Amino acid sequence: MPYIADLKTVEKIVAENDNLIASNLKKNGTWVGESRECVAVVKHFTKVGQTTNWKKGARVKENTRIQPGTAIATFNSNGKYYGHAAIYVSQTAIAITVYDQWNDTPLHTRQIKFKGHGYPANDGDQFYVIE
């Protein structure tokens, strides 16, 4: 069963942060949850629970059944959470759009391209629904 956020609440904060000039985002933006980590925002808005209990669900890429607001993450080869978590917004043939945050960047809108390079957080092919 996927975990789904109420987007009205998320989008209010995201809109305020997205309107900040990039140089002011880190200084004046709003982080959400128990910490500034990516997991904190997903846990805060979806009540998904501890990462040790997360299960790897359906792949995000080309999955038209994923509802906006769904909690998604990257997982290792054993199906355990590894790397990054975000709130799914939408996708095109070239990228997924998410709401995410991390230590030095508050909650904001971000596109993550498919066939990305480097860290799984920057590769849309690596994201799956959290169950």
C-alpha positions as a printed NumPy array, in Angstrom:
array([[  0.   ,   0.   ,   0.   ],
       [  1.551,   3.333,  -0.984],
       [  1.75 ,   6.26 ,   1.42 ],
       [  0.249,   9.455,   0.035],
       [  0.656,  13.043,   1.255],
       [ -2.071,  15.691,   1.293],
       [ -0.615,  17.923,  -1.417],
       [ -2.458,  21.062,  -0.273],
       [ -0.265,  21.236,   2.816],
       [  2.955,  20.342,   0.996],
       [  2.356,  22.732,  -1.898],
       [  1.858,  25.742,   0.387],
       [  5.396,  25.401,   1.761],
       [  6.874,  24.439,  -1.616],
       [  5.321,  27.489,  -3.308],
       [  6.823,  29.827,  -0.713],
       [ 10.252,  28.195,  -1.026],
       [ 10.167,  28.001,  -4.838],
       [  9.476,  31.752,  -4.977],
       [ 12.705,  32.547,  -3.143],
       [ 15.73 ,  33.429,  -5.24 ],
       [ 18.16 ,  30.505,  -5.157],
       [ 20.633,  32.401,  -2.981],
       [ 17.898,  33.078,  -0.423],
       [ 16.374,  29.595,  -0.437],
       [ 19.055,  28.094,   1.778],
       [ 18.979,  31.089,   4.114],
       [ 15.228,  31.771,   4.338],
       [ 13.551,  28.567,   3.14 ],
       [ 11.526,  26.176,   5.274],
       [ 12.584,  22.611,   6.061],
       [  9.922,  20.168,   7.182],
       [  9.956,  17.324,   9.681],
       [ 12.183,  16.104,  12.469],
       [ 15.414,  17.078,  10.675],
       [ 16.684,  18.628,   7.456],
       [ 17.035,  15.222,   5.808],
       [ 15.002,  13.992,   2.834],
       [ 13.39 ,  11.25 ,   4.9  ],
       [ 12.005,  13.792,   7.384],
       [  9.727,  15.466,   4.845],
       [  8.361,  12.15 ,   3.565],
       [  7.726,  10.86 ,   7.086],
       [  6.123,  14.155,   8.129],
       [  3.587,  14.339,   5.305],
       [  2.805,  10.646,   4.756],
       [  3.277,   9.   ,   8.163],
       [  5.307,   6.305,   6.402],
       [  7.255,   5.348,   9.554],
       [ 10.854,   4.257,  10.039],
       [ 13.03 ,   3.541,   7.008],
       [ 13.84 ,   0.068,   8.344],
       [ 10.204,  -0.858,   7.658],
       [ 10.066,   0.564,   4.133],
       [  9.538,  -1.914,   1.327],
       [ 10.44 ,  -1.44 ,  -2.332],
       [  7.231,  -1.129,  -4.341],
       [  6.504,  -0.368,  -7.986],
       [  9.098,   1.368, -10.124],
       [  8.27 ,   5.034, -10.766],
       [  9.551,   5.289, -14.354],
       [  6.743,   4.896, -16.926],
       [  4.218,   4.045, -14.182],
       [  1.12 ,   6.097, -14.959],
       [ -0.795,   4.768, -11.943],
       [  1.242,   6.628,  -9.326],
       [ -0.836,   9.283,  -7.604],
       [  0.657,  12.746,  -6.982],
       [  1.712,  12.928,  -3.335],
       [  2.993,   9.337,  -3.22 ],
       [  6.099,   8.686,  -1.114],
       [  8.985,   7.411,  -3.267],
       [ 12.593,   6.467,  -2.544],
       [ 15.725,   4.768,  -3.806],
       [ 16.508,   1.249,  -2.604],
       [ 19.523,  -1.069,  -2.672],
       [ 19.686,  -4.452,  -4.42 ],
       [ 18.241,  -6.119,  -1.302],
       [ 15.126,  -3.93 ,  -1.414],
       [ 16.155,  -1.823,   1.584],
       [ 15.961,   1.973,   1.631],
       [ 19.183,   3.558,   0.435],
       [ 19.937,   7.105,  -0.61 ],
       [ 16.991,   9.437,  -1.067],
       [ 13.273,   9.9  ,  -0.456],
       [ 10.816,  12.381,  -1.961],
       [  7.162,  13.146,  -2.621],
       [  6.143,  12.264,  -6.185],
       [  4.437,  15.001,  -8.225],
       [  4.488,  13.879, -11.878],
       [  6.668,  12.591, -14.698],
       [  7.427,  13.055, -18.379],
       [  9.422,  10.891, -20.765],
       [ 12.644,  12.519, -19.539],
       [ 12.211,  13.137, -15.786],
       [ 10.179,  12.834, -12.621],
       [  9.121,  15.926, -10.702],
       [  9.286,  15.663,  -6.92 ],
       [  9.116,  17.698,  -3.752],
       [ 12.222,  17.046,  -1.68 ],
       [ 14.729,  18.502,   0.745],
       [ 18.16 ,  17.64 ,   2.112],
       [ 20.642,  19.049,   4.608],
       [ 21.516,  22.253,   2.766],
       [ 18.385,  22.72 ,   0.62 ],
       [ 14.864,  23.256,   2.027],
       [ 11.698,  21.649,   0.665],
       [ 11.335,  22.586,  -3.009],
       [ 10.286,  21.352,  -6.444],
       [ 12.918,  19.406,  -8.368],
       [ 13.127,  17.506, -11.622],
       [ 15.18 ,  14.323, -11.568],
       [ 16.102,  13.107, -15.037],
       [ 15.939,   9.481, -16.074],
       [ 19.327,   8.002, -16.944],
       [ 20.897,  10.336, -14.427],
       [ 24.487,  10.013, -13.322],
       [ 26.22 ,   9.523, -10.015],
       [ 24.267,   9.278,  -6.797],
       [ 20.86 ,   7.5  ,  -7.019],
       [ 19.135,  10.673,  -5.75 ],
       [ 19.934,  12.24 ,  -9.133],
       [ 18.636,   9.384, -11.304],
       [ 14.891,   9.038, -11.887],
       [ 15.413,   5.405, -12.937],
       [ 16.313,   4.544,  -9.335],
       [ 13.038,   5.584,  -7.643],
       [ 10.335,   3.224,  -6.396],
       [  7.09 ,   3.622,  -4.47 ],
       [  7.525,   3.117,  -0.721],
       [  5.306,   0.372,   0.677]])
